[in-house]
Amino acid sequence: MARRTIVTESPAEAAEYLNKGDIVAFPTETVYGLGADITNETAVGKIFRAKGRPGDNPLIVHLASPEQVDEVATDVPDSARLLMARFFPGPLTLVLRKRPGVSSLVTAGLSTIGVRCPNHPVAHEFLARCLHPVAAPSANLSGRPSSTDWKAVLEDLDGRIACILKGEKSSIGLESTIVDCSEEPPRILRAGAISPEELHTIVPNIAIARGGKQERPKSPGLKYRHYSPSAEIRLCGEEYGACEGGKGFAWIGLSPPPEGAARTCRCRDSEEYAYRMFRFFRECDREGIGVICCEMPPPEGIGQALRDRLQRAAERK
Ligand code: AMP
Ligand code: MG
């Protein structure tokens, strides 16, 4: 297992590794993904082992083009077709009814399957050279902040995966919006770069998921600790109060930084906050910083997804 991980800029070389049953990290516009051939259960199993991912947390299937959706899903409703026409390729995952032939390892035993088509030229070239659709969660150790550049992938997964396809930093920096279209009305399961307002312009009756931990969550991964650096995350801002970091704390947000912060990251807007956040968390860990104060952004546009990730990163178990 402790093989060296090779880093390549060639989508063709990366696809060769994947096609022969290895797992490969690749860039997308949201975060880096860790992919396996969906028709190869041994390869899919390697993803769970490499990440330390619980087996009941399903993987999102990545497609080279929207037409591939019918290879993995069945009974695709009109709502999903409309959303695909508008947002594929892009940072949107649709949950659909799974085709019986698709391994239940990919979907963690669910009868539904999450599909996405990344809007990223390198990802597209890679996926187009893969023989089948590619199951891929984020390319980080389970629980850690998602990887938004290839160095973060190497930091977490060196020696655990065969290959990293090197690209630019992920331009969005947060995971996709997930919409469950397997039932009527469709429902947002996870906030992401595409806001509810944008979704509603195409399908007006999409519901917004209830918060809280359900007994049998529709989106099982949501019950686990997620997105967390080793440093403690403390939320601050209007509804959360002043930033209280103690000695040598770090701070990220939109306002002028507080006095006494050892490391700060002031962002122009929520888009830049999303782009920088996970990388900032990792930088703070490398420096041994104990507390990161995070200013809550306003709940508009990608701000809603940021708030969701920050709240979950701040949970301590
Ligand atoms: P990750 O790619 O690591 O951000 O994780 C993928 C997430 O997508 C999972 O944790 C689930 O929350 C969600 N997901 C994937 N497939 C399904 C599905 N069939 N039904 C509901 N949620 C899903
Ligand atoms: Mg993840």
mmCIF file of C-alpha atoms and ligand atoms in Angstrom:
data_model
loop_
_atom_site.group_PDB
_atom_site.id
_atom_site.type_symbol
_atom_site.label_atom_id
_atom_site.label_comp_id
_atom_site.label_asym_id
_atom_site.label_seq_id
_atom_site.Cartn_x
_atom_site.Cartn_y
_atom_site.Cartn_z
ATOM 1 C CA MET A 1 0.000 0.000 0.000
ATOM 2 C CA ALA A 2 2.780 2.469 0.861
ATOM 3 C CA ARG A 3 3.559 3.152 -2.784
ATOM 4 C CA ARG A 4 4.623 6.593 -3.836
ATOM 5 C CA THR A 5 1.896 8.757 -5.272
ATOM 6 C CA ILE A 6 2.784 10.094 -8.697
ATOM 7 C CA VAL A 7 1.823 13.654 -9.651
ATOM 8 C CA THR A 8 1.107 14.270 -13.329
ATOM 9 C CA GLU A 9 -0.271 17.063 -15.490
ATOM 10 C CA SER A 10 -1.428 14.581 -18.136
ATOM 11 C CA PRO A 11 -5.153 13.696 -18.093
ATOM 12 C CA ALA A 12 -4.340 10.726 -20.374
ATOM 13 C CA GLU A 13 -1.806 9.287 -17.911
ATOM 14 C CA ALA A 14 -4.162 9.825 -14.962
ATOM 15 C CA ALA A 15 -7.004 8.102 -16.857
ATOM 16 C CA GLU A 16 -4.729 5.122 -17.559
ATOM 17 C CA TYR A 17 -4.229 4.626 -13.814
ATOM 18 C CA LEU A 18 -7.964 4.870 -13.221
ATOM 19 C CA ASN A 19 -8.861 2.503 -16.059
ATOM 20 C CA LYS A 20 -6.572 -0.178 -14.640
ATOM 21 C CA GLY A 21 -8.241 -0.049 -11.214
ATOM 22 C CA ASP A 22 -6.223 2.547 -9.305
ATOM 23 C CA ILE A 23 -7.666 5.597 -7.544
ATOM 24 C CA VAL A 24 -6.775 9.050 -8.861
ATOM 25 C CA ALA A 25 -7.249 12.584 -7.494
ATOM 26 C CA PHE A 26 -8.278 15.201 -10.046
ATOM 27 C CA PRO A 27 -9.076 18.931 -10.075
ATOM 28 C CA THR A 28 -12.602 20.299 -10.440
ATOM 29 C CA GLU A 29 -14.073 23.783 -10.056
ATOM 30 C CA THR A 30 -15.550 22.944 -6.623
ATOM 31 C CA VAL A 31 -12.797 20.955 -4.817
ATOM 32 C CA TYR A 32 -10.387 18.163 -5.841
ATOM 33 C CA GLY A 33 -12.066 14.762 -6.236
ATOM 34 C CA LEU A 34 -10.718 11.259 -5.549
ATOM 35 C CA GLY A 35 -11.960 9.006 -8.332
ATOM 36 C CA ALA A 36 -12.487 5.307 -9.044
ATOM 37 C CA ASP A 37 -14.120 3.444 -11.955
ATOM 38 C CA ILE A 38 -17.742 2.809 -10.875
ATOM 39 C CA THR A 39 -17.716 -0.633 -12.517
ATOM 40 C CA ASN A 40 -14.742 -1.799 -10.409
ATOM 41 C CA GLU A 41 -15.776 -2.564 -6.803
ATOM 42 C CA THR A 42 -12.204 -3.188 -5.695
ATOM 43 C CA ALA A 43 -11.248 0.275 -6.904
ATOM 44 C CA VAL A 44 -14.299 1.879 -5.254
ATOM 45 C CA GLY A 45 -13.363 0.106 -2.000
ATOM 46 C CA LYS A 46 -9.915 1.723 -2.165
ATOM 47 C CA ILE A 47 -11.516 5.185 -1.916
ATOM 48 C CA PHE A 48 -13.145 4.363 1.426
ATOM 49 C CA ARG A 49 -9.875 2.901 2.764
ATOM 50 C CA ALA A 50 -7.632 5.723 1.540
ATOM 51 C CA LYS A 51 -9.883 8.423 3.036
ATOM 52 C CA GLY A 52 -10.931 6.532 6.147
ATOM 53 C CA ARG A 53 -14.487 7.204 4.934
ATOM 54 C CA PRO A 54 -17.413 5.443 6.658
ATOM 55 C CA GLY A 55 -19.034 2.887 4.326
ATOM 56 C CA ASP A 56 -22.498 4.449 4.709
ATOM 57 C CA ASN A 57 -21.407 7.739 3.108
ATOM 58 C CA PRO A 58 -22.267 7.572 -0.619
ATOM 59 C CA LEU A 59 -20.032 8.835 -3.427
ATOM 60 C CA ILE A 60 -20.964 11.305 -6.156
ATOM 61 C CA VAL A 61 -20.623 9.938 -9.694
ATOM 62 C CA HIS A 62 -18.783 12.269 -12.079
ATOM 63 C CA LEU A 63 -19.741 12.339 -15.746
ATOM 64 C CA ALA A 64 -17.754 13.572 -18.757
ATOM 65 C CA SER A 65 -20.978 14.829 -20.335
ATOM 66 C CA PRO A 66 -24.645 15.140 -19.289
ATOM 67 C CA GLU A 67 -25.700 12.410 -21.782
ATOM 68 C CA GLN A 68 -23.909 9.814 -19.601
ATOM 69 C CA VAL A 69 -26.564 10.289 -16.911
ATOM 70 C CA ASP A 70 -28.691 7.484 -18.378
ATOM 71 C CA GLU A 71 -25.812 5.005 -17.869
ATOM 72 C CA VAL A 72 -26.199 5.290 -14.092
ATOM 73 C CA ALA A 73 -29.704 6.658 -13.416
ATOM 74 C CA THR A 74 -33.239 5.707 -14.415
ATOM 75 C CA ASP A 75 -36.666 7.450 -14.411
ATOM 76 C CA VAL A 76 -34.968 10.852 -14.658
ATOM 77 C CA PRO A 77 -37.796 13.376 -13.975
ATOM 78 C CA ASP A 78 -38.426 16.587 -15.928
ATOM 79 C CA SER A 79 -37.203 18.697 -12.993
ATOM 80 C CA ALA A 80 -33.774 17.024 -13.259
ATOM 81 C CA ARG A 81 -33.682 17.389 -17.055
ATOM 82 C CA LEU A 82 -34.392 21.117 -16.696
ATOM 83 C CA LEU A 83 -31.713 21.570 -14.032
ATOM 84 C CA MET A 84 -29.201 19.631 -16.136
ATOM 85 C CA ALA A 85 -29.960 21.751 -19.196
ATOM 86 C CA ARG A 86 -29.244 24.909 -17.203
ATOM 87 C CA PHE A 87 -26.482 23.920 -14.743
ATOM 88 C CA PHE A 88 -24.553 20.977 -16.279
ATOM 89 C CA PRO A 89 -21.620 21.212 -16.517
ATOM 90 C CA GLY A 90 -21.367 23.047 -13.204
ATOM 91 C CA PRO A 91 -21.279 22.870 -9.383
ATOM 92 C CA LEU A 92 -24.572 20.971 -9.033
ATOM 93 C CA THR A 93 -25.149 17.351 -7.955
ATOM 94 C CA LEU A 94 -28.515 15.725 -8.675
ATOM 95 C CA VAL A 95 -29.770 12.748 -6.684
ATOM 96 C CA LEU A 96 -31.693 10.393 -8.998
ATOM 97 C CA ARG A 97 -32.982 6.811 -9.005
ATOM 98 C CA LYS A 98 -30.054 4.420 -9.428
ATOM 99 C CA ARG A 99 -29.876 1.944 -12.295
ATOM 100 C CA PRO A 100 -29.948 -1.587 -10.848
ATOM 101 C CA GLY A 101 -26.592 -2.464 -12.465
ATOM 102 C CA VAL A 102 -24.629 0.195 -10.559
ATOM 103 C CA SER A 103 -22.705 -1.168 -7.554
ATOM 104 C CA SER A 104 -24.367 -0.387 -4.229
ATOM 105 C CA LEU A 105 -20.889 0.239 -2.811
ATOM 106 C CA VAL A 106 -20.917 3.537 -4.730
ATOM 107 C CA THR A 107 -24.263 4.602 -3.253
ATOM 108 C CA ALA A 108 -23.684 3.123 0.212
ATOM 109 C CA GLY A 109 -26.658 0.819 -0.282
ATOM 110 C CA LEU A 110 -29.107 3.571 -1.292
ATOM 111 C CA SER A 111 -31.491 3.129 -4.219
ATOM 112 C CA THR A 112 -30.550 6.632 -5.385
ATOM 113 C CA ILE A 113 -27.368 7.964 -6.962
ATOM 114 C CA GLY A 114 -25.724 11.420 -6.931
ATOM 115 C CA VAL A 115 -24.433 12.634 -10.317
ATOM 116 C CA ARG A 116 -22.449 15.672 -11.357
ATOM 117 C CA CYS A 117 -20.728 16.951 -14.470
ATOM 118 C CA PRO A 118 -17.791 19.245 -13.554
ATOM 119 C CA ASN A 119 -17.255 22.490 -15.446
ATOM 120 C CA HIS A 120 -13.485 22.217 -15.681
ATOM 121 C CA PRO A 121 -11.442 21.577 -18.841
ATOM 122 C CA VAL A 122 -8.843 19.296 -17.197
ATOM 123 C CA ALA A 123 -11.510 17.305 -15.338
ATOM 124 C CA HIS A 124 -13.457 17.013 -18.564
ATOM 125 C CA GLU A 125 -10.467 15.714 -20.531
ATOM 126 C CA PHE A 126 -9.686 13.226 -17.763
ATOM 127 C CA LEU A 127 -13.293 11.992 -17.438
ATOM 128 C CA ALA A 128 -13.653 11.695 -21.217
ATOM 129 C CA ARG A 129 -10.662 9.319 -21.255
ATOM 130 C CA CYS A 130 -12.033 7.173 -18.427
ATOM 131 C CA LEU A 131 -13.872 4.130 -19.764
ATOM 132 C CA HIS A 132 -16.831 4.528 -17.368
ATOM 133 C CA PRO A 133 -18.307 7.208 -15.067
ATOM 134 C CA VAL A 134 -16.106 7.986 -12.067
ATOM 135 C CA ALA A 135 -17.197 7.780 -8.417
ATOM 136 C CA ALA A 136 -15.467 10.580 -6.524
ATOM 137 C CA PRO A 137 -15.821 12.136 -3.083
ATOM 138 C CA SER A 138 -13.592 15.043 -2.082
ATOM 139 C CA ALA A 139 -9.860 14.184 -2.068
ATOM 140 C CA ASN A 140 -9.120 14.650 1.639
ATOM 141 C CA LEU A 141 -8.882 12.418 4.694
ATOM 142 C CA SER A 142 -12.383 11.937 6.080
ATOM 143 C CA GLY A 143 -13.367 14.835 8.367
ATOM 144 C CA ARG A 144 -10.572 17.170 7.216
ATOM 145 C CA PRO A 145 -11.068 20.350 5.168
ATOM 146 C CA SER A 146 -11.651 19.546 1.490
ATOM 147 C CA SER A 147 -8.622 19.897 -0.802
ATOM 148 C CA THR A 148 -8.733 22.917 -3.075
ATOM 149 C CA ASP A 149 -5.224 22.445 -4.551
ATOM 150 C CA TRP A 150 -3.041 19.460 -5.414
ATOM 151 C CA LYS A 151 -0.643 20.093 -2.520
ATOM 152 C CA ALA A 152 -3.469 19.627 -0.017
ATOM 153 C CA VAL A 153 -4.270 16.296 -1.700
ATOM 154 C CA LEU A 154 -0.644 15.231 -1.346
ATOM 155 C CA GLU A 155 -0.576 16.346 2.305
ATOM 156 C CA ASP A 156 -3.512 14.050 3.163
ATOM 157 C CA LEU A 157 -3.151 11.145 0.740
ATOM 158 C CA ASP A 158 0.527 10.704 -0.249
ATOM 159 C CA GLY A 159 1.284 6.969 -0.430
ATOM 160 C CA ARG A 160 -2.448 6.133 -0.112
ATOM 161 C CA ILE A 161 -3.460 6.780 -3.726
ATOM 162 C CA ALA A 162 -1.812 5.987 -7.070
ATOM 163 C CA CYS A 163 -1.899 9.323 -8.819
ATOM 164 C CA ILE A 164 -2.744 13.022 -8.558
ATOM 165 C CA LEU A 165 -3.747 14.876 -11.709
ATOM 166 C CA LYS A 166 -2.325 18.310 -11.069
ATOM 167 C CA GLY A 167 -4.316 21.387 -12.092
ATOM 168 C CA GLU A 168 -4.974 24.914 -10.893
ATOM 169 C CA LYS A 169 -6.503 25.729 -7.515
ATOM 170 C CA SER A 170 -10.252 25.034 -7.515
ATOM 171 C CA SER A 171 -11.928 28.266 -8.628
ATOM 172 C CA ILE A 172 -14.991 27.935 -6.326
ATOM 173 C CA GLY A 173 -13.461 26.176 -3.307
ATOM 174 C CA LEU A 174 -16.690 24.707 -1.838
ATOM 175 C CA GLU A 175 -18.467 21.454 -2.676
ATOM 176 C CA SER A 176 -21.420 21.275 -5.080
ATOM 177 C CA THR A 177 -25.034 22.121 -4.274
ATOM 178 C CA ILE A 178 -26.945 18.811 -3.936
ATOM 179 C CA VAL A 179 -30.593 18.601 -5.059
ATOM 180 C CA ASP A 180 -32.609 15.428 -4.547
ATOM 181 C CA CYS A 181 -34.802 14.919 -7.628
ATOM 182 C CA SER A 182 -35.718 11.310 -6.785
ATOM 183 C CA GLU A 183 -38.929 12.534 -5.101
ATOM 184 C CA GLU A 184 -41.470 15.318 -5.684
ATOM 185 C CA PRO A 185 -40.974 18.106 -4.851
ATOM 186 C CA PRO A 186 -37.191 18.138 -5.388
ATOM 187 C CA ARG A 187 -35.238 19.168 -2.301
ATOM 188 C CA ILE A 188 -31.907 20.854 -1.588
ATOM 189 C CA LEU A 189 -29.810 18.477 0.546
ATOM 190 C CA ARG A 190 -26.610 20.502 0.708
ATOM 191 C CA ALA A 191 -25.984 24.207 0.036
ATOM 192 C CA GLY A 192 -23.301 25.052 -2.524
ATOM 193 C CA ALA A 193 -22.221 27.591 -5.110
ATOM 194 C CA ILE A 194 -25.605 27.486 -6.863
ATOM 195 C CA SER A 195 -28.058 29.282 -4.570
ATOM 196 C CA PRO A 196 -31.713 28.345 -3.935
ATOM 197 C CA GLU A 197 -32.725 31.556 -5.770
ATOM 198 C CA GLU A 198 -30.906 30.415 -8.912
ATOM 199 C CA LEU A 199 -32.418 26.929 -8.688
ATOM 200 C CA HIS A 200 -35.894 28.412 -8.241
ATOM 201 C CA THR A 201 -35.615 30.327 -11.516
ATOM 202 C CA ILE A 202 -35.594 26.924 -13.277
ATOM 203 C CA VAL A 203 -37.696 24.723 -10.928
ATOM 204 C CA PRO A 204 -39.799 26.949 -8.624
ATOM 205 C CA ASN A 205 -41.032 24.219 -6.261
ATOM 206 C CA ILE A 206 -37.626 22.994 -4.994
ATOM 207 C CA ALA A 207 -37.813 22.652 -1.216
ATOM 208 C CA ILE A 208 -35.069 23.591 1.208
ATOM 209 C CA ALA A 209 -33.939 20.720 3.477
ATOM 210 C CA ARG A 210 -34.851 20.730 7.151
ATOM 211 C CA GLY A 211 -31.806 21.249 9.343
ATOM 212 C CA GLY A 212 -30.796 18.912 12.157
ATOM 213 C CA LYS A 213 -29.680 15.326 12.344
ATOM 214 C CA GLN A 214 -32.373 12.994 11.106
ATOM 215 C CA GLU A 215 -32.536 9.347 12.071
ATOM 216 C CA ARG A 216 -32.065 8.127 8.507
ATOM 217 C CA PRO A 217 -30.631 11.166 6.779
ATOM 218 C CA LYS A 218 -31.410 11.559 3.090
ATOM 219 C CA SER A 219 -27.825 12.647 2.565
ATOM 220 C CA PRO A 220 -25.950 10.295 4.878
ATOM 221 C CA GLY A 221 -22.593 12.080 4.776
ATOM 222 C CA LEU A 222 -24.152 15.101 6.419
ATOM 223 C CA LYS A 223 -24.201 13.405 9.826
ATOM 224 C CA TYR A 224 -20.407 13.146 10.092
ATOM 225 C CA ARG A 225 -17.905 15.673 11.346
ATOM 226 C CA HIS A 226 -16.719 17.482 8.286
ATOM 227 C CA TYR A 227 -14.464 20.180 6.912
ATOM 228 C CA SER A 228 -12.528 20.536 10.181
ATOM 229 C CA PRO A 229 -8.924 21.565 10.686
ATOM 230 C CA SER A 230 -7.075 20.481 13.852
ATOM 231 C CA ALA A 231 -7.473 24.051 15.101
ATOM 232 C CA GLU A 232 -10.693 24.882 16.928
ATOM 233 C CA ILE A 233 -13.146 26.890 14.809
ATOM 234 C CA ARG A 234 -14.974 29.696 16.662
ATOM 235 C CA LEU A 235 -17.749 31.573 14.913
ATOM 236 C CA CYS A 236 -18.033 35.343 15.293
ATOM 237 C CA GLY A 237 -19.868 38.273 13.729
ATOM 238 C CA GLU A 238 -23.227 39.959 14.198
ATOM 239 C CA GLU A 239 -25.251 36.993 15.499
ATOM 240 C CA TYR A 240 -22.306 35.253 17.156
ATOM 241 C CA GLY A 241 -20.637 38.093 19.028
ATOM 242 C CA ALA A 242 -17.100 39.396 19.119
ATOM 243 C CA CYS A 243 -14.130 37.302 18.092
ATOM 244 C CA GLU A 244 -12.559 35.592 21.119
ATOM 245 C CA GLY A 245 -9.450 33.765 20.056
ATOM 246 C CA GLY A 246 -7.060 33.958 23.006
ATOM 247 C CA LYS A 247 -3.324 34.061 22.344
ATOM 248 C CA GLY A 248 -1.979 33.622 18.818
ATOM 249 C CA PHE A 249 -5.360 33.078 17.150
ATOM 250 C CA ALA A 250 -6.103 33.318 13.434
ATOM 251 C CA TRP A 251 -9.039 35.143 11.842
ATOM 252 C CA ILE A 252 -10.860 34.959 8.503
ATOM 253 C CA GLY A 253 -13.765 37.139 7.395
ATOM 254 C CA LEU A 254 -15.053 40.140 5.486
ATOM 255 C CA SER A 255 -14.689 42.997 8.036
ATOM 256 C CA PRO A 256 -11.456 44.658 9.107
ATOM 257 C CA PRO A 257 -9.491 42.026 11.119
ATOM 258 C CA PRO A 258 -9.513 42.220 14.936
ATOM 259 C CA GLU A 259 -6.444 43.349 16.844
ATOM 260 C CA GLY A 260 -4.059 40.730 18.116
ATOM 261 C CA ALA A 261 -4.713 38.078 15.456
ATOM 262 C CA ALA A 262 -1.497 36.239 14.556
ATOM 263 C CA ARG A 263 -2.719 35.422 11.082
ATOM 264 C CA THR A 264 -5.546 37.041 9.147
ATOM 265 C CA CYS A 265 -7.354 36.539 5.870
ATOM 266 C CA ARG A 266 -9.669 39.406 4.927
ATOM 267 C CA CYS A 267 -11.823 38.608 1.918
ATOM 268 C CA ARG A 268 -13.459 41.049 -0.486
ATOM 269 C CA ASP A 269 -16.727 39.106 -0.689
ATOM 270 C CA SER A 270 -18.243 35.695 0.030
ATOM 271 C CA GLU A 271 -16.927 34.276 -3.265
ATOM 272 C CA GLU A 272 -13.353 35.044 -2.222
ATOM 273 C CA TYR A 273 -14.082 33.733 1.295
ATOM 274 C CA ALA A 274 -15.206 30.415 -0.214
ATOM 275 C CA TYR A 275 -12.159 30.293 -2.487
ATOM 276 C CA ARG A 276 -9.713 30.832 0.414
ATOM 277 C CA MET A 277 -11.347 29.181 3.421
ATOM 278 C CA PHE A 278 -10.222 25.534 3.260
ATOM 279 C CA ARG A 279 -6.697 26.534 2.227
ATOM 280 C CA PHE A 280 -6.528 28.981 5.141
ATOM 281 C CA PHE A 281 -7.619 26.238 7.561
ATOM 282 C CA ARG A 282 -4.806 24.000 6.320
ATOM 283 C CA GLU A 283 -2.209 26.785 6.496
ATOM 284 C CA CYS A 284 -3.224 27.459 10.106
ATOM 285 C CA ASP A 285 -2.798 23.757 10.941
ATOM 286 C CA ARG A 286 0.681 23.715 9.407
ATOM 287 C CA GLU A 287 1.610 26.659 11.636
ATOM 288 C CA GLY A 288 0.216 24.980 14.734
ATOM 289 C CA ILE A 289 -2.424 27.671 15.359
ATOM 290 C CA GLY A 290 -4.897 26.606 18.068
ATOM 291 C CA VAL A 291 -7.982 28.730 17.318
ATOM 292 C CA ILE A 292 -9.403 30.136 14.075
ATOM 293 C CA CYS A 293 -12.116 32.783 14.456
ATOM 294 C CA CYS A 294 -14.411 32.796 11.434
ATOM 295 C CA GLU A 295 -16.718 35.721 10.765
ATOM 296 C CA MET A 296 -20.110 34.508 9.555
ATOM 297 C CA PRO A 297 -20.878 35.967 6.109
ATOM 298 C CA PRO A 298 -24.401 37.201 5.231
ATOM 299 C CA PRO A 299 -26.758 34.394 4.109
ATOM 300 C CA GLU A 300 -26.905 35.423 0.466
ATOM 301 C CA GLY A 301 -25.673 33.577 -2.619
ATOM 302 C CA ILE A 302 -22.687 31.367 -1.795
ATOM 303 C CA GLY A 303 -22.810 32.859 1.733
ATOM 304 C CA GLN A 304 -25.435 30.234 2.641
ATOM 305 C CA ALA A 305 -23.092 27.402 1.708
ATOM 306 C CA LEU A 306 -20.220 29.057 3.573
ATOM 307 C CA ARG A 307 -22.339 29.376 6.695
ATOM 308 C CA ASP A 308 -23.252 25.685 6.461
ATOM 309 C CA ARG A 309 -19.582 24.604 6.141
ATOM 310 C CA LEU A 310 -18.457 26.953 8.940
ATOM 311 C CA GLN A 311 -21.164 25.694 11.281
ATOM 312 C CA ARG A 312 -20.177 22.101 10.621
ATOM 313 C CA ALA A 313 -16.431 22.781 10.838
ATOM 314 C CA ALA A 314 -17.113 24.324 14.280
ATOM 315 C CA GLU A 315 -18.772 21.147 15.635
ATOM 316 C CA ARG A 316 -16.293 19.465 17.953
ATOM 317 C CA LYS A 317 -17.057 15.797 17.460
HETATM 318 P P1 AMP B 1 -18.242 14.542 -0.789
HETATM 319 O O1 AMP B 1 -18.056 14.304 -2.242
HETATM 320 O O2 AMP B 1 -17.156 14.022 0.080
HETATM 321 O O3 AMP B 1 -18.557 15.990 -0.523
HETATM 322 O O4 AMP B 1 -19.508 13.710 -0.336
HETATM 323 C C1 AMP B 1 -20.554 13.404 -1.158
HETATM 324 C C2 AMP B 1 -21.842 13.681 -0.438
HETATM 325 O O5 AMP B 1 -22.889 13.645 -1.402
HETATM 326 C C3 AMP B 1 -22.224 12.614 0.562
HETATM 327 O O6 AMP B 1 -21.657 12.852 1.826
HETATM 328 C C4 AMP B 1 -23.733 12.709 0.608
HETATM 329 O O7 AMP B 1 -24.116 13.669 1.565
HETATM 330 C C5 AMP B 1 -24.086 13.194 -0.799
HETATM 331 N N1 AMP B 1 -24.641 12.109 -1.640
HETATM 332 C C6 AMP B 1 -24.003 11.355 -2.544
HETATM 333 N N2 AMP B 1 -24.842 10.440 -3.083
HETATM 334 C C7 AMP B 1 -26.041 10.621 -2.496
HETATM 335 C C8 AMP B 1 -27.315 9.992 -2.601
HETATM 336 N N3 AMP B 1 -27.537 8.970 -3.408
HETATM 337 N N4 AMP B 1 -28.320 10.448 -1.829
HETATM 338 C C9 AMP B 1 -28.121 11.482 -0.997
HETATM 339 N N5 AMP B 1 -26.941 12.106 -0.838
HETATM 340 C C10 AMP B 1 -25.908 11.689 -1.574
HETATM 341 MG MG MG B 2 -16.087 15.474 1.436
#
